[in-house]
Amino acid sequence: RRGRAWTGLGLLLVGFFWWPAATGVAHAQTANDASDEIVYIDGVGYIRVYDRLHTGGGQIVNWHSEENDWRDFTLGDFNGDGDDEIAAVRTDDGVGRLVIFDPVIASGDVVPGQRVDDIPWKVLCDLVVEGTPDRLAAGEFDAGIPGDELVFGATTTANDQDGFGPYLVSILHRTGGTAQCPWSPMIDRREFGDSWTKIAAANLNHVGVDEVILLDDDESTLAVYTIANGMDDATDRILNAESDSKKWNDIAPGNYQTNLDQLGTVRSAPLGLASMLIMQYRNVDDTWVDTYAQEFVPSPRAIFRADLDGNGDDEAFMLREVPTNINSPRIFMRNPGGSALPPFEQTLDNDNGFRTGAGGDVDGDGKDEIVIIRSLQMRLYLDPDSASDTTRYSYEGFATSTNGRSIQIGDLDKNGYIGRPYLQATPAALNSHLVEGEVGAPLAVAVTQPAGGRELDFTVAVEGEPNWLTVVPATGGTTPLTLTVTLDASLLFPGTYATELVLSTTSQDALVNTTRAAVNLTVTTGIFTTPSNVTVFSACAGDATDITVAVDVLGTTGEAFTAGIEAPNGVAPAWVTSAPETGSIPATLTVTIDPAQRPSSAPQSALLVASAGGDQLRVPIALYCVNAEVWLPVIFAE
């Protein structure tokens, strides 16, 4: 992500049947969400997400960290899936930790029971780091790995042999590492004399990967390093700006005037000097030029960026402290790119409590909104580009605890999320019609887990355990699995029969633990035959011995029937006959085929059976000529 920086710490049945749609609740992966989420640290150090809406109609993100005392966080694509994750730092009993959270899992495994409002989350990395980490930022430091890398800073008591100071800067990329944390150092440790209070990343030299931007607002030092030689002072430092009289306060890299990354800065400057600068690096002569400069009195102490009109260049928002007796804006916007936007200036609360902010598209309209925070409040301006003063300065205010300095906006659920797993049976119901005494052909019921993530173990039971239904495997299994269901009317009287397949899982993460698939069977009087069709083969030349096939007529016991070969135009074919012509159920008919009478075209006919009750069956008969027979061995495996 170019130029991203953030302020702050931040089967077919005989008969008929129909199959309805699959069972289950529509809780598969949700639609993508075009709107961004607001992420901040609260007053006791919990990381929290505020999601104003889900444009895809799904669940809003309401994630929060399980631990508190987080010092800083940053947003970035830390697993290469295209949406944002959260990286954060803290110290536990003197041990530094860097943890990467995926608050919205869109694919892959889901940790059972680990959800917030149905949205699954997990820890991607929990890494012990040296020192006391307190700053971090996302950047593109390794072009060979999809997604973002991380740069973080930490105070440390270890000094190297050259005697450099106690502040450590490291860069991590997503390669190597361990199964628990597949991240390893690109730059393991770079110690500085300055204790950097702001860290950011952007491609300020417009070549290759990002640079690291470091600000020490206590000592008023601003530095930019490439990473080619480990952030070496002699070869990699392309900016070193120090001043006692012009104190650097904040940084916000962005695309303010061109499609190239620039460095937005604010400083406390004497009268007559610019206190807000847009700085651009020129490779041609290794110099920095101020492409935009403004003087403000009082000077701004914070800067953040937002693209209000969605045209691709950023606007700069600044916050400052103003004495209570002066009616002057404490937040204001400047538009270095020069697009047609109305001014944005507001006095805010006179105690100067709003200390930082962020920009992002929280309503999915393609344009950025802005949010500012103070210790117990958040203000969200939804139309900061409106031509109407009333609309432009209207805001949604929230009473919420914040640390007053750590806030970012990013798209955590761009790819949607995996809903709770559940069992789905397809079809959702079997509705079958069999003749009394008939055994139906096997039916397939597919059991799946369509929400994504882990498959589910399940058991299967048949409600009431009727003797006319069997299911294989009878004990269930793991999704995806196809159950084979056989319906048997051989012991049933005419009537209707119903039961259910009961599919159950014990997963604590499941949306529901039981899914049912209905089975409805209608048994009627009538007839059927076994087999239901006759197909025979004979040599094309030579042997012309008659071929006989037994066809059983089954159904309602004692019912009379007639039978005969189909006679198109009143003439029966010479090559096939059947006997007897009448009978009562059960009975066996003999179909005799004379290959010597075979016509030149492929002969096909049918046995017609009609019951006294009006049921009629047509049993297809086919005779095929073959030139040779091939006998194949049968191999049995132990």
XYZ file of C-alpha atoms in Angstrom:
638
model
C 0.000 0.000 0.000
C 1.710 3.065 -1.217
C 1.992 6.112 0.937
C 0.103 4.706 3.872
C 0.907 6.209 7.216
C -1.043 6.821 10.358
C -0.801 9.321 13.121
C -0.720 8.480 16.765
C 0.246 5.445 18.746
C -1.481 3.985 17.355
C -30.649 -40.660 -8.633
C -33.745 -41.838 -10.409
C -36.552 -43.730 -8.545
C -39.105 -46.085 -10.044
C -42.247 -43.997 -9.778
C -41.839 -40.299 -8.997
C -40.259 -38.011 -6.433
C -39.209 -34.391 -6.074
C -36.211 -32.823 -4.315
C -36.539 -29.439 -2.639
C -33.583 -27.171 -2.086
C -30.894 -27.952 0.445
C -31.510 -27.555 4.139
C -29.682 -25.062 6.317
C -29.670 -21.385 7.155
C -28.047 -18.922 4.756
C -24.977 -18.240 6.862
C -22.223 -18.956 4.368
C -19.499 -16.448 3.665
C -21.014 -13.016 3.624
C -20.961 -10.516 0.838
C -18.028 -8.173 0.614
C -18.215 -4.853 2.421
C -17.137 -1.688 0.637
C -17.040 0.452 3.756
C -14.080 0.894 6.087
C -13.917 0.331 9.822
C -12.546 2.602 12.554
C -9.955 1.030 14.839
C -8.762 2.670 18.056
C -7.264 1.962 21.463
C -9.507 2.705 24.425
C -8.580 4.345 27.702
C -7.267 1.155 29.325
C -5.488 -0.192 26.264
C -7.997 -2.486 24.581
C -8.025 -2.374 20.779
C -11.563 -1.825 19.538
C -13.330 -1.704 16.162
C -16.223 0.579 15.331
C -18.044 -0.452 12.142
C -20.757 1.997 11.224
C -22.423 -0.227 8.604
C -21.947 -3.273 6.379
C -22.725 -2.334 2.792
C -23.124 -6.021 1.839
C -25.893 -6.467 4.402
C -23.890 -8.698 6.718
C -22.807 -8.475 10.319
C -20.909 -5.361 11.335
C -17.452 -5.874 12.795
C -17.472 -5.462 16.569
C -14.109 -7.021 17.378
C -12.012 -6.086 20.380
C -8.791 -7.462 21.793
C -8.983 -9.871 24.722
C -6.018 -8.194 26.435
C -5.437 -4.566 27.280
C -2.359 -2.375 27.712
C -1.617 -2.233 23.987
C 0.777 0.612 23.304
C 0.334 1.056 19.566
C -1.188 -0.638 16.529
C -1.229 -0.356 12.763
C -3.421 -1.660 9.957
C -2.173 -3.483 6.863
C -2.564 -6.535 4.684
C -0.446 -8.900 6.756
C -1.546 -12.198 5.184
C -1.798 -11.196 1.526
C -5.555 -11.655 1.225
C -6.353 -8.091 0.190
C -8.094 -6.823 3.313
C -6.637 -5.300 6.458
C -5.436 -6.962 9.613
C -4.301 -5.414 12.914
C -0.734 -5.542 14.235
C -0.120 -4.305 17.772
C 2.634 -4.113 20.387
C 2.694 -4.348 24.173
C 4.892 -5.528 27.012
C 4.027 -8.396 29.377
C 6.098 -8.465 32.561
C 9.053 -6.957 30.770
C 8.734 -9.148 27.659
C 7.979 -7.357 24.410
C 5.262 -8.786 22.181
C 4.197 -8.065 18.625
C 0.863 -9.672 17.755
C -0.964 -9.764 14.419
C -4.721 -10.253 14.578
C -7.067 -11.176 11.751
C -10.339 -9.835 13.176
C -12.383 -11.012 10.172
C -11.540 -14.442 8.724
C -12.665 -14.731 5.114
C -11.144 -18.138 4.278
C -9.221 -21.007 5.827
C -9.489 -22.523 9.269
C -11.668 -21.083 11.995
C -10.843 -21.490 15.669
C -13.919 -23.137 17.253
C -15.680 -20.807 19.652
C -13.523 -17.821 18.719
C -16.014 -15.358 17.271
C -17.310 -11.912 18.036
C -20.945 -11.506 16.975
C -20.642 -14.533 14.639
C -17.515 -13.178 12.902
C -14.498 -15.486 13.377
C -11.082 -14.090 14.274
C -7.659 -15.481 15.031
C -4.098 -14.597 15.888
C -1.807 -14.806 12.872
C 1.383 -14.198 14.823
C 2.419 -13.744 18.450
C 6.082 -12.835 18.467
C 8.415 -12.077 21.353
C 10.536 -9.064 20.442
C 13.476 -7.358 22.037
C 12.988 -4.379 24.264
C 9.837 -2.483 25.023
C 7.998 -1.967 21.714
C 5.932 1.189 21.470
C 5.696 2.241 17.798
C 4.935 0.395 14.558
C 3.800 0.988 10.987
C 2.918 -1.011 7.875
C 4.846 -0.645 4.641
C 5.839 -2.314 1.394
C 9.417 -3.347 2.152
C 9.559 -6.701 0.303
C 8.123 -6.622 -3.219
C 8.410 -10.402 -3.483
C 5.787 -11.057 -0.814
C 2.109 -10.112 -1.281
C 0.788 -7.714 1.308
C 2.527 -5.460 3.790
C 5.533 -5.721 6.034
C 6.053 -4.192 9.483
C 8.507 -1.713 10.944
C 8.493 -1.272 14.705
C 10.442 0.573 17.335
C 11.335 -0.327 20.899
C 13.308 1.082 23.762
C 16.085 -1.221 24.847
C 18.867 -1.228 27.388
C 21.193 -3.141 25.050
C 23.894 -1.106 23.317
C 26.014 -2.419 20.474
C 29.779 -2.157 20.350
C 29.624 1.181 18.566
C 27.806 2.707 21.509
C 24.627 3.708 19.716
C 21.668 4.678 21.825
C 18.877 2.680 23.322
C 16.148 2.916 20.675
C 15.783 -0.102 18.363
C 14.089 -0.169 14.939
C 13.386 -3.499 13.194
C 11.627 -4.544 9.985
C 9.782 -7.863 9.678
C 8.503 -9.672 6.586
C 6.207 -12.664 6.179
C 8.676 -15.440 5.433
C 10.585 -17.956 7.515
C 9.744 -17.793 11.180
C 7.767 -20.587 12.815
C 4.419 -22.294 12.305
C 3.042 -20.112 15.100
C 4.469 -16.953 13.551
C 5.735 -17.103 9.951
C 7.516 -13.744 10.217
C 11.238 -13.064 10.397
C 13.515 -9.999 10.410
C 14.536 -8.165 7.262
C 16.441 -5.718 9.421
C 16.952 -7.352 12.778
C 18.020 -4.380 14.838
C 19.041 -0.852 14.029
C 19.798 1.202 17.109
C 19.470 4.964 17.237
C 20.346 7.699 19.640
C 16.926 9.258 19.087
C 13.880 7.778 20.784
C 11.515 8.007 17.834
C 8.001 9.073 18.710
C 6.477 8.569 15.242
C 7.173 5.852 12.663
C 5.647 5.744 9.179
C 6.386 4.264 5.753
C 5.941 5.479 2.179
C 7.733 5.315 -1.155
C 9.116 8.818 -0.950
C 11.965 8.323 -3.423
C 9.503 6.751 -5.888
C 11.824 3.820 -6.582
C 11.407 0.211 -5.472
C 10.007 -0.333 -2.009
C 9.004 2.022 0.790
C 11.216 4.119 2.970
C 11.072 4.357 6.758
C 10.094 7.764 8.154
C 11.135 8.544 11.720
C 10.184 11.512 13.890
C 11.478 12.453 17.318
C 9.202 15.304 18.374
C 11.081 15.757 21.647
C 14.415 16.431 19.963
C 12.835 17.812 16.767
C 14.516 15.340 14.427
C 12.941 14.127 11.194
C 14.688 11.387 9.202
C 13.927 9.270 6.140
C 15.833 6.053 5.395
C 15.877 3.649 2.507
C 16.423 0.044 3.591
C 18.965 -1.088 1.003
C 21.827 -1.272 3.491
C 20.001 -1.758 6.747
C 19.104 1.935 7.177
C 22.743 2.943 7.216
C 23.379 6.585 8.082
C 25.919 7.066 5.314
C 24.212 5.302 2.418
C 20.498 5.038 3.256
C 19.561 8.288 4.968
C 17.964 10.603 2.414
C 16.610 13.138 4.910
C 17.969 14.373 8.201
C 16.171 17.501 9.380
C 16.938 18.841 12.854
C 15.966 22.199 14.286
C 15.867 23.823 17.707
C 13.717 26.729 16.525
C 11.311 24.864 14.248
C 10.090 21.868 16.228
C 8.759 18.986 14.162
C 5.368 17.912 15.555
C 3.850 15.285 13.264
C 4.060 13.525 9.887
C 1.498 12.148 7.420
C 2.814 10.810 4.100
C 0.283 10.756 1.283
C -0.508 11.683 -2.309
C -1.349 15.331 -1.892
C -0.605 16.870 -5.276
C 0.626 14.154 -7.628
C 0.403 10.405 -7.995
C 3.699 10.203 -6.120
C 4.111 9.845 -2.381
C 4.883 13.053 -0.548
C 5.603 13.832 3.078
C 3.103 16.007 4.901
C 4.570 17.602 8.015
C 3.625 20.136 10.669
C 5.977 21.998 12.963
C 6.006 24.730 15.547
C 7.555 27.583 13.620
C 8.287 31.234 14.445
C 6.120 33.962 12.944
C 6.742 34.394 9.269
C 7.717 30.779 8.646
C 5.564 27.957 7.324
C 4.287 25.568 9.945
C 2.786 23.095 7.460
C 4.860 21.659 4.610
C 4.303 19.181 1.801
C 7.780 17.862 1.003
C 8.756 15.950 -2.121
C 11.987 14.111 -2.825
C 13.710 14.637 -6.153
C 15.853 11.726 -7.283
C 17.517 13.782 -9.967
C 19.574 15.727 -7.465
C 18.832 13.975 -4.151
C 17.101 17.036 -2.741
C 13.835 17.825 -1.005
C 11.529 20.597 -2.177
C 8.548 22.147 -0.425
C 5.733 21.872 -2.969
C 3.213 23.430 -0.588
C 3.753 25.560 2.511
C 1.403 27.414 4.842
C 1.857 29.446 7.988
C -0.634 28.968 10.827
C -0.764 30.711 14.157
C -0.958 28.851 16.474
C 1.013 26.095 14.750
C -0.601 22.700 14.202
C 0.510 19.820 16.389
C -1.128 16.944 14.421
C -1.727 16.174 10.750
C -3.670 13.408 9.013
C -4.872 12.909 5.463
C -8.185 12.105 3.738
C -9.377 12.058 0.128
C -12.669 13.900 0.545
C -13.761 13.958 -3.087
C -12.386 10.541 -4.072
C -10.288 11.953 -6.893
C -7.073 10.217 -5.852
C -5.233 13.064 -4.148
C -5.307 13.680 -0.433
C -6.359 16.655 1.593
C -4.454 17.555 4.758
C -6.312 17.947 8.059
C -4.594 19.564 11.015
C -5.356 19.937 14.710
C -3.916 22.534 17.048
C -4.264 24.022 20.488
C -5.936 27.433 20.640
C -6.303 29.587 23.786
C -9.840 29.665 25.140
C -10.142 33.431 24.618
C -9.423 33.185 20.883
C -12.188 32.233 18.457
C -10.076 30.344 15.967
C -10.472 26.883 14.413
C -8.803 23.974 16.130
C -9.325 21.664 13.148
C -8.881 22.828 9.599
C -8.216 21.423 6.154
C -5.932 22.478 3.346
C -6.112 21.165 -0.194
C -2.652 21.165 -1.775
C -4.011 19.454 -4.895
C -6.304 22.375 -5.645
C -9.524 20.467 -6.399
C -12.817 22.292 -5.909
C -13.631 21.660 -2.268
C -15.244 23.970 0.274
C -13.187 24.964 3.315
C -13.329 22.909 6.481
C -12.618 24.779 9.708
C -14.213 24.233 13.114
C -13.411 25.518 16.587
C -14.304 22.264 18.449
C -14.240 22.201 22.269
C -12.336 25.030 23.891
C -10.289 22.701 26.118
C -8.269 21.458 23.124
C -9.202 17.860 23.941
C -9.294 16.572 20.381
C -5.725 15.570 19.692
C -5.685 13.348 16.577
C -7.829 11.976 13.766
C -7.957 9.771 10.671
C -9.577 9.624 7.256
C -11.282 6.717 5.506
C -14.384 5.637 3.618
C -16.598 4.527 6.500
C -19.856 4.611 4.515
C -18.682 2.994 1.267
C -19.485 5.946 -0.991
C -16.039 6.081 -2.598
C -15.015 9.206 -0.684
C -13.285 9.582 2.643
C -14.911 10.721 5.835
C -12.955 11.956 8.850
C -12.993 11.042 12.521
C -11.371 12.801 15.471
C -11.020 11.564 19.043
C -10.449 12.773 22.559
C -10.284 10.838 25.796
C -14.022 10.157 26.130
C -15.451 11.007 22.731
C -15.294 10.250 19.026
C -16.684 12.520 16.306
C -17.398 11.228 12.810
C -17.957 13.726 10.007
C -19.845 11.969 7.213
C -19.983 14.786 4.648
C -16.873 16.927 5.087
C -16.960 17.816 1.371
C -20.546 19.110 1.363
C -21.229 22.566 -0.036
C -23.681 23.105 2.816
C -22.067 24.426 5.973
C -24.707 22.712 8.096
C -24.134 19.338 6.452
C -20.373 19.692 6.256
C -19.913 20.376 9.953
C -22.566 17.930 11.179
C -21.150 14.903 12.914
C -22.093 11.713 14.685
C -20.776 11.910 18.236
C -20.051 8.889 20.386
C -19.303 8.758 24.071
C -16.532 6.189 24.152
C -13.293 5.731 26.025
C -10.164 6.286 23.942
C -6.511 6.845 24.720
C -6.813 10.096 22.797
C -4.011 9.345 20.357
C -4.417 5.951 18.567
C -6.866 5.727 15.680
C -6.789 4.402 12.109
C -9.344 3.557 9.443
C -9.124 0.502 7.173
C -11.145 -2.228 5.482
C -11.130 -5.268 7.763
C -13.997 -7.125 6.042
C -13.388 -6.337 2.384
C -13.462 -10.076 1.593
C -16.492 -10.862 3.767
C -16.282 -13.432 6.535
C -16.902 -17.112 7.171
C -20.243 -17.551 8.885
C -20.805 -20.150 11.574
C -20.507 -23.690 10.179
C -23.635 -25.773 9.802
C -24.755 -29.028 8.242
C -26.640 -28.892 4.964
C -28.493 -31.825 3.386
C -29.074 -31.835 -0.361
C -31.818 -32.538 -1.188
C -33.611 -31.261 1.869
C -36.396 -33.835 1.423
C -37.005 -37.110 -0.399
C -40.577 -37.506 -1.656
C -41.035 -40.955 -3.217
C -43.812 -43.091 -4.733
C -43.386 -46.877 -4.665
C -45.714 -49.720 -5.544
C -46.638 -52.130 -2.771
C -43.797 -54.669 -2.462
C -41.281 -52.589 -4.422
C -37.724 -51.745 -3.285
C -36.652 -48.381 -4.582
C -33.384 -47.585 -6.269
C -30.713 -46.071 -3.981
C -30.973 -42.334 -3.400
C -28.116 -39.951 -2.609
C -28.208 -37.274 0.093
C -25.140 -35.022 0.128
C -24.155 -33.661 3.547
C -21.925 -30.591 3.333
C -20.701 -27.671 5.432
C -21.190 -24.706 3.069
C -20.058 -21.849 5.305
C -16.355 -22.407 4.632
C -13.640 -23.067 7.147
C -13.426 -26.338 9.028
C -15.515 -29.358 8.011
C -17.884 -30.840 10.588
C -18.022 -34.323 12.101
C -21.608 -35.517 12.321
C -23.780 -38.488 13.220
C -26.899 -39.636 11.404
C -30.041 -41.153 12.885
C -33.462 -42.003 11.446
C -36.388 -40.648 13.401
C -38.397 -43.573 14.814
C -36.052 -46.136 13.210
C -38.614 -47.417 10.625
C -37.919 -50.791 8.976
C -38.614 -49.428 5.502
C -35.565 -47.127 5.322
C -31.846 -47.848 5.459
C -29.005 -45.330 5.296
C -25.302 -45.951 4.600
C -23.061 -45.119 6.352
C -25.394 -45.573 9.282
C -23.184 -43.711 11.766
C -22.401 -40.557 9.752
C -18.895 -39.199 9.177
C -17.219 -35.924 8.230
C -18.453 -33.420 5.680
C -18.515 -33.567 2.741
C -20.136 -37.007 2.700
C -22.839 -38.624 0.560
C -25.385 -40.793 2.328
C -27.081 -43.619 0.410
C -30.760 -43.990 1.299
C -32.858 -46.995 0.239
C -36.644 -47.153 0.620
C -38.258 -50.617 0.858
C -42.028 -51.104 0.418
C -41.852 -54.901 0.352
C -43.462 -55.115 3.806
C -45.712 -52.074 3.564
C -49.414 -51.738 2.900
C -50.637 -48.934 0.665
C -50.518 -45.614 2.476
C -48.213 -42.722 3.365
C -45.107 -43.009 5.520
C -42.828 -40.289 6.843
C -39.622 -39.965 8.832
C -36.574 -37.720 9.012
C -32.832 -38.109 8.699
C -31.390 -36.399 11.784
C -27.874 -35.016 11.213
C -26.118 -33.870 14.393
C -22.775 -32.273 15.231
C -21.223 -31.518 18.606
C -19.111 -28.591 17.342
C -19.365 -25.656 19.740
C -18.833 -23.319 16.805
C -21.801 -24.595 14.785
C -24.651 -22.248 14.002
C -27.085 -25.060 14.817
C -26.197 -28.536 16.032
C -28.966 -30.475 14.262
C -30.205 -30.475 10.680
C -33.102 -32.605 9.468
C -33.964 -33.966 6.029
C -37.548 -35.159 5.537
C -38.352 -38.518 3.915
C -41.902 -38.999 2.644
C -42.991 -42.282 1.039
C -46.311 -42.984 -0.654
C -47.100 -46.680 -1.231
C -49.855 -47.541 -3.712
C -51.420 -50.638 -5.179
C -50.182 -51.547 -8.630
C -47.594 -53.551 -10.474
C -43.918 -53.426 -11.202
C -41.429 -55.734 -12.844
C -37.998 -57.021 -12.051
C -36.026 -56.319 -14.104
C -37.487 -53.087 -15.322
C -35.872 -53.501 -18.771
C -34.422 -56.347 -20.879
C -31.169 -56.013 -22.807
C -29.502 -59.014 -24.493
C -26.475 -59.566 -26.700
C -25.860 -62.206 -29.390
C -23.219 -62.910 -31.988
C -23.678 -61.102 -35.252
C -22.987 -64.337 -37.165
C -23.008 -68.039 -36.265
C -24.883 -69.141 -33.131
C -28.597 -68.266 -33.344
C -29.833 -70.054 -30.207
C -32.954 -68.562 -28.617
C -32.380 -66.393 -25.564
C -34.883 -66.439 -22.685
C -35.220 -63.891 -19.904
C -37.442 -64.231 -16.813
C -39.404 -61.110 -15.860
C -41.121 -61.148 -12.474
C -44.425 -59.298 -12.198
C -44.890 -57.998 -8.673
C -47.107 -55.605 -6.784
C -50.515 -56.026 -5.131
C -50.901 -59.729 -4.427
C -53.723 -61.441 -6.350
C -54.317 -58.633 -8.803
C -54.887 -59.930 -12.358
C -52.883 -58.710 -15.330
C -52.398 -59.189 -19.047
C -49.079 -59.161 -20.884
C -47.797 -59.136 -24.438
C -45.219 -57.756 -26.821
C -45.815 -54.251 -28.117
C -47.264 -54.379 -31.671
C -46.850 -51.127 -33.593
C -49.512 -50.819 -36.276
C -51.008 -54.096 -34.987
C -48.015 -56.231 -36.018
C -45.749 -57.716 -33.329
C -42.062 -58.223 -34.179
C -41.036 -61.757 -35.161
C -37.833 -61.814 -33.118
C -39.403 -61.548 -29.627
C -42.325 -63.263 -27.831
C -43.606 -63.482 -24.253
C -45.706 -65.946 -22.233
C -48.101 -66.338 -20.537
C -50.508 -63.675 -21.753
C -52.450 -63.492 -18.457
C -51.820 -64.108 -14.798
C -52.090 -62.721 -11.314
C -49.492 -61.138 -9.062
C -46.990 -62.515 -8.271
C -46.048 -64.252 -11.516
C -43.105 -64.793 -13.839
C -43.174 -64.028 -17.550
C -40.745 -65.567 -20.021
C -39.456 -63.323 -22.767
C -37.944 -65.304 -25.678
C -35.659 -63.661 -28.207
C -34.735 -65.337 -31.507
C -31.517 -63.789 -32.864
C -32.088 -65.512 -36.227
C -35.119 -63.264 -36.745
C -33.123 -60.126 -35.988
C -33.879 -57.327 -38.453
C -31.059 -55.417 -40.114
C -31.575 -52.359 -37.955
C -30.948 -52.429 -34.210
C -34.082 -54.192 -32.913
C -35.969 -52.664 -30.023
C -39.388 -53.512 -28.652
C -41.231 -53.642 -25.313
C -43.168 -55.933 -23.025
C -46.523 -54.398 -22.087
C -48.098 -55.361 -18.762
C -51.516 -54.039 -17.666
C -53.221 -54.707 -14.346
C -56.939 -55.128 -13.842
C -56.817 -51.980 -11.760
C -55.656 -49.899 -14.696
C -51.895 -49.678 -14.077
C -49.752 -50.109 -17.161
C -46.063 -50.868 -17.492
C -43.793 -50.773 -20.511
C -40.615 -52.878 -20.151
C -38.137 -51.927 -22.909
C -36.451 -54.814 -24.794
C -33.260 -54.404 -26.828
C -31.159 -56.910 -28.824
C -27.601 -56.031 -29.688
C -25.295 -57.751 -32.161
C -21.669 -58.309 -31.057
C -18.752 -59.610 -33.089
C -16.763 -61.129 -30.224
C -16.769 -61.784 -26.504
C -13.850 -60.868 -24.279
C -13.422 -62.555 -20.921
C -11.536 -60.525 -18.350
C -9.954 -61.828 -15.165
C -11.362 -60.876 -11.795
C -8.747 -59.789 -9.276
C -9.541 -59.937 -5.588
C -7.553 -57.745 -3.207
C -7.071 -58.736 0.396
